[in-house]
mmCIF file of C-alpha atoms in Angstrom:
data_model
loop_
_atom_site.group_PDB
_atom_site.id
_atom_site.type_symbol
_atom_site.label_atom_id
_atom_site.label_comp_id
_atom_site.label_asym_id
_atom_site.label_seq_id
_atom_site.Cartn_x
_atom_site.Cartn_y
_atom_site.Cartn_z
ATOM 1 C CA MET C 41 -1.386 15.384 -23.427
ATOM 2 C CA SER C 42 -0.312 11.309 -22.655
ATOM 3 C CA ALA C 43 -1.401 9.956 -19.411
ATOM 4 C CA PRO C 44 1.789 9.369 -16.883
ATOM 5 C CA THR C 45 3.221 5.617 -16.913
ATOM 6 C CA LEU C 46 3.441 3.978 -13.577
ATOM 7 C CA LEU C 47 6.116 1.130 -13.551
ATOM 8 C CA HIS C 48 4.561 -0.941 -11.149
ATOM 9 C CA TYR C 49 3.676 -4.962 -10.540
ATOM 10 C CA VAL C 50 0.167 -5.752 -9.538
ATOM 11 C CA LEU C 51 0.981 -7.197 -5.738
ATOM 12 C CA ASP C 52 3.527 -4.270 -4.587
ATOM 13 C CA PRO C 53 1.510 -2.523 -1.558
ATOM 14 C CA TYR C 54 2.571 0.448 -2.546
ATOM 15 C CA SER C 55 1.888 0.406 -6.319
ATOM 16 C CA ARG C 56 -2.038 -0.561 -4.996
ATOM 17 C CA LEU C 57 -1.795 2.253 -2.703
ATOM 18 C CA ILE C 58 -0.790 4.951 -5.786
ATOM 19 C CA ARG C 59 -3.505 2.760 -8.226
ATOM 20 C CA LEU C 60 -6.285 3.233 -5.501
ATOM 21 C CA MET C 61 -5.295 7.315 -5.238
ATOM 22 C CA CYS C 62 -5.239 7.673 -8.984
ATOM 23 C CA ALA C 63 -8.545 5.995 -9.496
ATOM 24 C CA GLU C 64 -10.178 7.996 -6.454
ATOM 25 C CA TYR C 65 -8.744 11.105 -7.686
ATOM 26 C CA GLY C 66 -9.723 10.463 -11.304
ATOM 27 C CA PHE C 67 -6.113 10.976 -12.326
ATOM 28 C CA ASP C 68 -4.945 8.924 -15.374
ATOM 29 C CA VAL C 69 -2.435 6.765 -15.770
ATOM 30 C CA GLU C 70 -0.826 3.879 -18.319
ATOM 31 C CA LEU C 71 0.212 0.959 -16.481
ATOM 32 C CA LYS C 72 3.307 -0.918 -17.040
ATOM 33 C CA ASP C 73 4.316 -3.894 -15.762
ATOM 34 C CA VAL C 74 7.974 -4.517 -13.963
ATOM 35 C CA LYS C 75 9.601 -7.127 -11.824
ATOM 36 C CA PRO C 76 12.140 -5.309 -10.073
ATOM 37 C CA TRP C 77 13.589 -8.104 -8.333
ATOM 38 C CA ARG C 78 14.926 -9.244 -11.694
ATOM 39 C CA ARG C 79 16.942 -6.118 -11.665
ATOM 40 C CA GLU C 80 16.854 -5.229 -15.104
ATOM 41 C CA GLU C 81 18.987 -2.814 -17.013
ATOM 42 C CA GLU C 82 15.931 -0.601 -17.942
ATOM 43 C CA PHE C 83 14.672 -0.835 -14.675
ATOM 44 C CA LEU C 84 17.462 0.199 -13.035
ATOM 45 C CA ALA C 85 18.153 3.020 -14.576
ATOM 46 C CA ILE C 86 15.642 4.771 -13.732
ATOM 47 C CA ASN C 87 15.651 3.744 -10.550
ATOM 48 C CA PRO C 88 18.719 2.551 -9.115
ATOM 49 C CA ALA C 89 17.447 1.165 -6.043
ATOM 50 C CA ALA C 90 14.931 -1.381 -8.180
ATOM 51 C CA GLU C 91 11.781 -0.467 -5.941
ATOM 52 C CA THR C 92 8.348 0.237 -7.206
ATOM 53 C CA PRO C 93 6.299 2.664 -7.926
ATOM 54 C CA VAL C 94 7.833 4.945 -10.405
ATOM 55 C CA LEU C 95 5.735 7.725 -12.069
ATOM 56 C CA GLN C 96 7.324 8.449 -15.652
ATOM 57 C CA ALA C 97 5.480 12.156 -16.308
ATOM 58 C CA GLU C 98 6.104 14.523 -19.442
ATOM 59 C CA GLY C 99 9.457 14.473 -21.172
ATOM 60 C CA LYS C 100 11.848 12.716 -18.911
ATOM 61 C CA LEU C 101 10.936 13.235 -15.585
ATOM 62 C CA SER C 102 10.452 10.297 -13.374
ATOM 63 C CA ILE C 103 8.981 10.499 -9.740
ATOM 64 C CA VAL C 104 10.581 7.539 -7.905
ATOM 65 C CA GLY C 105 9.448 6.157 -4.467
ATOM 66 C CA ILE C 106 6.118 5.790 -2.595
ATOM 67 C CA SER C 107 6.821 9.340 -0.641
ATOM 68 C CA ALA C 108 7.433 11.186 -3.907
ATOM 69 C CA VAL C 109 4.719 9.252 -5.753
ATOM 70 C CA MET C 110 1.677 9.748 -3.759
ATOM 71 C CA MET C 111 2.368 13.409 -3.622
ATOM 72 C CA PHE C 112 3.203 14.177 -6.779
ATOM 73 C CA ILE C 113 -0.398 12.688 -6.982
ATOM 74 C CA GLU C 114 -1.746 14.604 -4.091
ATOM 75 C CA GLU C 115 -0.310 18.067 -5.458
ATOM 76 C CA ASN C 116 -1.329 17.443 -8.804
ATOM 77 C CA THR C 117 -4.866 16.901 -8.728
ATOM 78 C CA GLU C 118 -8.298 19.579 -8.096
ATOM 79 C CA THR C 119 -11.013 17.054 -6.996
ATOM 80 C CA GLY C 120 -11.875 18.986 -4.025
ATOM 81 C CA LEU C 121 -11.539 15.374 -2.668
ATOM 82 C CA PRO C 122 -8.062 15.834 -0.794
ATOM 83 C CA LEU C 123 -7.012 12.848 1.599
ATOM 84 C CA LEU C 124 -4.959 15.095 3.987
ATOM 85 C CA PRO C 125 -6.950 16.841 5.929
ATOM 86 C CA ASN C 126 -6.785 19.900 6.207
ATOM 87 C CA ASN C 127 -6.814 20.435 10.115
ATOM 88 C CA LEU C 128 -3.901 19.842 11.449
ATOM 89 C CA VAL C 129 -4.991 17.615 14.302
ATOM 90 C CA ASP C 130 -6.619 15.513 11.924
ATOM 91 C CA ARG C 131 -3.714 15.956 9.618
ATOM 92 C CA ALA C 132 -0.715 14.744 11.907
ATOM 93 C CA GLU C 133 -2.727 11.661 13.029
ATOM 94 C CA THR C 134 -3.334 10.716 9.215
ATOM 95 C CA ARG C 135 0.564 11.134 8.410
ATOM 96 C CA ARG C 136 0.721 9.120 12.077
ATOM 97 C CA LEU C 137 -0.847 6.298 10.672
ATOM 98 C CA LEU C 138 0.061 6.544 6.822
ATOM 99 C CA ASP C 139 3.562 6.169 8.100
ATOM 100 C CA TRP C 140 2.493 3.231 10.068
ATOM 101 C CA ALA C 141 1.115 1.543 7.518
ATOM 102 C CA LEU C 142 3.718 2.465 4.812
ATOM 103 C CA PHE C 143 6.904 1.536 6.675
ATOM 104 C CA LYS C 144 6.554 -0.082 10.160
ATOM 105 C CA PHE C 145 3.472 -2.318 9.207
ATOM 106 C CA SER C 146 5.374 -3.285 5.548
ATOM 107 C CA ASP C 147 8.307 -3.344 7.370
ATOM 108 C CA ASP C 148 7.039 -6.348 9.887
ATOM 109 C CA VAL C 149 4.818 -8.106 7.806
ATOM 110 C CA SER C 150 3.523 -7.401 4.668
ATOM 111 C CA ARG C 151 6.970 -7.142 2.497
ATOM 112 C CA TYR C 152 8.313 -10.282 3.773
ATOM 113 C CA ILE C 153 4.844 -12.341 3.132
ATOM 114 C CA VAL C 154 4.845 -10.790 -0.729
ATOM 115 C CA GLU C 155 8.403 -12.106 -1.295
ATOM 116 C CA GLU C 156 8.061 -15.290 0.014
ATOM 117 C CA LYS C 157 4.454 -16.227 -1.477
ATOM 118 C CA PHE C 158 5.067 -13.888 -4.660
ATOM 119 C CA VAL C 159 8.305 -13.048 -5.695
ATOM 120 C CA LYS C 160 10.548 -15.897 -4.947
ATOM 121 C CA ASN C 161 8.134 -17.940 -7.540
ATOM 122 C CA ASP C 162 9.256 -15.865 -10.154
ATOM 123 C CA MET C 163 13.038 -16.986 -9.121
ATOM 124 C CA LYS C 164 14.378 -19.747 -9.755
ATOM 125 C CA GLY C 165 15.383 -21.975 -7.213
ATOM 126 C CA GLN C 166 13.959 -20.201 -4.500
ATOM 127 C CA THR C 167 11.391 -21.201 -2.179
ATOM 128 C CA PRO C 168 9.301 -20.033 0.724
ATOM 129 C CA ASP C 169 11.196 -19.639 3.941
ATOM 130 C CA THR C 170 8.562 -20.645 6.407
ATOM 131 C CA ASN C 171 10.304 -18.962 9.266
ATOM 132 C CA VAL C 172 9.939 -16.015 7.754
ATOM 133 C CA LEU C 173 6.075 -16.695 7.006
ATOM 134 C CA ARG C 174 6.234 -17.450 10.828
ATOM 135 C CA VAL C 175 7.452 -14.364 12.448
ATOM 136 C CA ALA C 176 5.492 -11.935 9.806
ATOM 137 C CA ARG C 177 2.429 -13.561 11.019
ATOM 138 C CA LEU C 178 3.049 -13.166 14.607
ATOM 139 C CA ASN C 179 3.671 -9.604 13.723
ATOM 140 C CA ARG C 180 0.676 -8.836 11.824
ATOM 141 C CA ALA C 181 -1.674 -10.081 14.207
ATOM 142 C CA GLU C 182 0.032 -7.273 16.899
ATOM 143 C CA HIS C 183 -0.152 -4.537 14.088
ATOM 144 C CA LEU C 184 -4.403 -5.866 13.191
ATOM 145 C CA SER C 185 -5.191 -5.946 16.840
ATOM 146 C CA TYR C 186 -3.940 -1.931 17.392
ATOM 147 C CA PHE C 187 -5.984 -1.320 13.914
ATOM 148 C CA ASP C 188 -8.881 -3.122 15.287
ATOM 149 C CA TYR C 189 -8.701 -1.117 18.424
ATOM 150 C CA LEU C 190 -8.296 2.225 16.357
ATOM 151 C CA LEU C 191 -11.264 1.032 14.378
ATOM 152 C CA SER C 192 -13.613 0.347 17.575
ATOM 153 C CA THR C 193 -13.545 4.067 18.611
ATOM 154 C CA ARG C 194 -13.480 5.752 15.116
ATOM 155 C CA LYS C 195 -15.229 5.661 11.566
ATOM 156 C CA TRP C 196 -12.069 5.846 9.731
ATOM 157 C CA LEU C 197 -8.461 4.697 10.300
ATOM 158 C CA ALA C 198 -7.204 8.230 11.459
ATOM 159 C CA GLY C 199 -10.600 9.145 12.784
ATOM 160 C CA GLU C 200 -14.413 10.416 11.460
ATOM 161 C CA GLU C 201 -13.048 11.263 7.822
ATOM 162 C CA LEU C 202 -11.947 8.972 5.203
ATOM 163 C CA THR C 203 -7.918 9.668 4.618
ATOM 164 C CA LEU C 204 -4.937 8.797 2.855
ATOM 165 C CA ALA C 205 -3.920 6.427 5.914
ATOM 166 C CA ASP C 206 -7.147 4.047 5.230
ATOM 167 C CA PHE C 207 -5.949 3.569 1.367
ATOM 168 C CA ALA C 208 -2.381 3.255 2.668
ATOM 169 C CA LEU C 209 -3.259 -0.009 5.090
ATOM 170 C CA ALA C 210 -6.182 -0.898 2.578
ATOM 171 C CA ALA C 211 -3.333 -1.475 -0.220
ATOM 172 C CA GLN C 212 -0.935 -3.668 2.399
ATOM 173 C CA ILE C 213 -3.962 -5.707 3.597
ATOM 174 C CA SER C 214 -5.382 -6.191 -0.168
ATOM 175 C CA SER C 215 -2.223 -7.918 -1.345
ATOM 176 C CA LEU C 216 -2.263 -9.856 1.752
ATOM 177 C CA ASP C 217 -5.636 -11.294 1.323
ATOM 178 C CA TYR C 218 -4.910 -12.253 -2.363
ATOM 179 C CA LEU C 219 -2.493 -14.309 -0.677
ATOM 180 C CA SER C 220 -4.664 -15.748 1.611
ATOM 181 C CA GLU C 221 -2.997 -14.383 4.651
ATOM 182 C CA MET C 222 -5.646 -12.196 6.327
ATOM 183 C CA PRO C 223 -7.136 -14.173 9.156
ATOM 184 C CA TRP C 224 -10.601 -11.863 8.981
ATOM 185 C CA ASP C 225 -12.691 -13.585 11.978
ATOM 186 C CA ASP C 226 -9.903 -12.313 14.290
ATOM 187 C CA PHE C 227 -10.652 -9.417 13.698
ATOM 188 C CA PRO C 228 -14.027 -7.892 13.259
ATOM 189 C CA GLU C 229 -13.455 -4.354 13.259
ATOM 190 C CA VAL C 230 -11.171 -4.619 10.463
ATOM 191 C CA LYS C 231 -13.015 -6.787 8.318
ATOM 192 C CA GLU C 232 -16.289 -4.243 8.686
ATOM 193 C CA TRP C 233 -13.707 -1.061 7.770
ATOM 194 C CA TYR C 234 -12.128 -3.091 4.853
ATOM 195 C CA GLN C 235 -15.767 -3.747 3.526
ATOM 196 C CA ARG C 236 -16.605 -0.417 3.631
ATOM 197 C CA LEU C 237 -13.854 0.717 1.757
ATOM 198 C CA LYS C 238 -14.448 -1.777 -0.555
ATOM 199 C CA SER C 239 -17.868 -0.463 -1.671
ATOM 200 C CA ARG C 240 -15.828 3.396 -2.785
ATOM 201 C CA PRO C 241 -15.462 3.179 -6.857
ATOM 202 C CA ALA C 242 -11.717 3.218 -6.568
ATOM 203 C CA PHE C 243 -12.029 -0.115 -5.488
#
């Protein structure tokens, strides 16, 4: 049985989260690079929303979007290392911060920086908008200040155990770091947390 194929692009934080999950769980996938902003017909036939990630499983089954792919992997692994806690309180906190990383942080910060500094390099006639970058960087400081506070009070983002929330935020931050958009010295708790996370085999 062949491994599922992950349609992704290298700096997409959502795709980075899926790659981290697969590495952590030992879930084999083949990688296929796509450029969804080009809106190519073949990709739009799979996902009309023109977004990654997409996981192509057996037959014609396509799992589309970050939430669907994330849950598919979570539900189809038996590693004994669940990234979603069993305890209801811990699970609720994990989901709160998972949503924060996936949607709030992404919508306020990373998707703008990735688009301006990476995606536009592949689009003819496009140049980064400095006003967009300025606002995204201001938003970045507010978010990272909150995460810095949280990480001063607990070992991992959602508590004392590593969870999916850690991987989700790390995926966002790793894309920013690649683009030299992480002011590490201003957020020492986030820096120390990220260094610990990067020591895991999944990275």
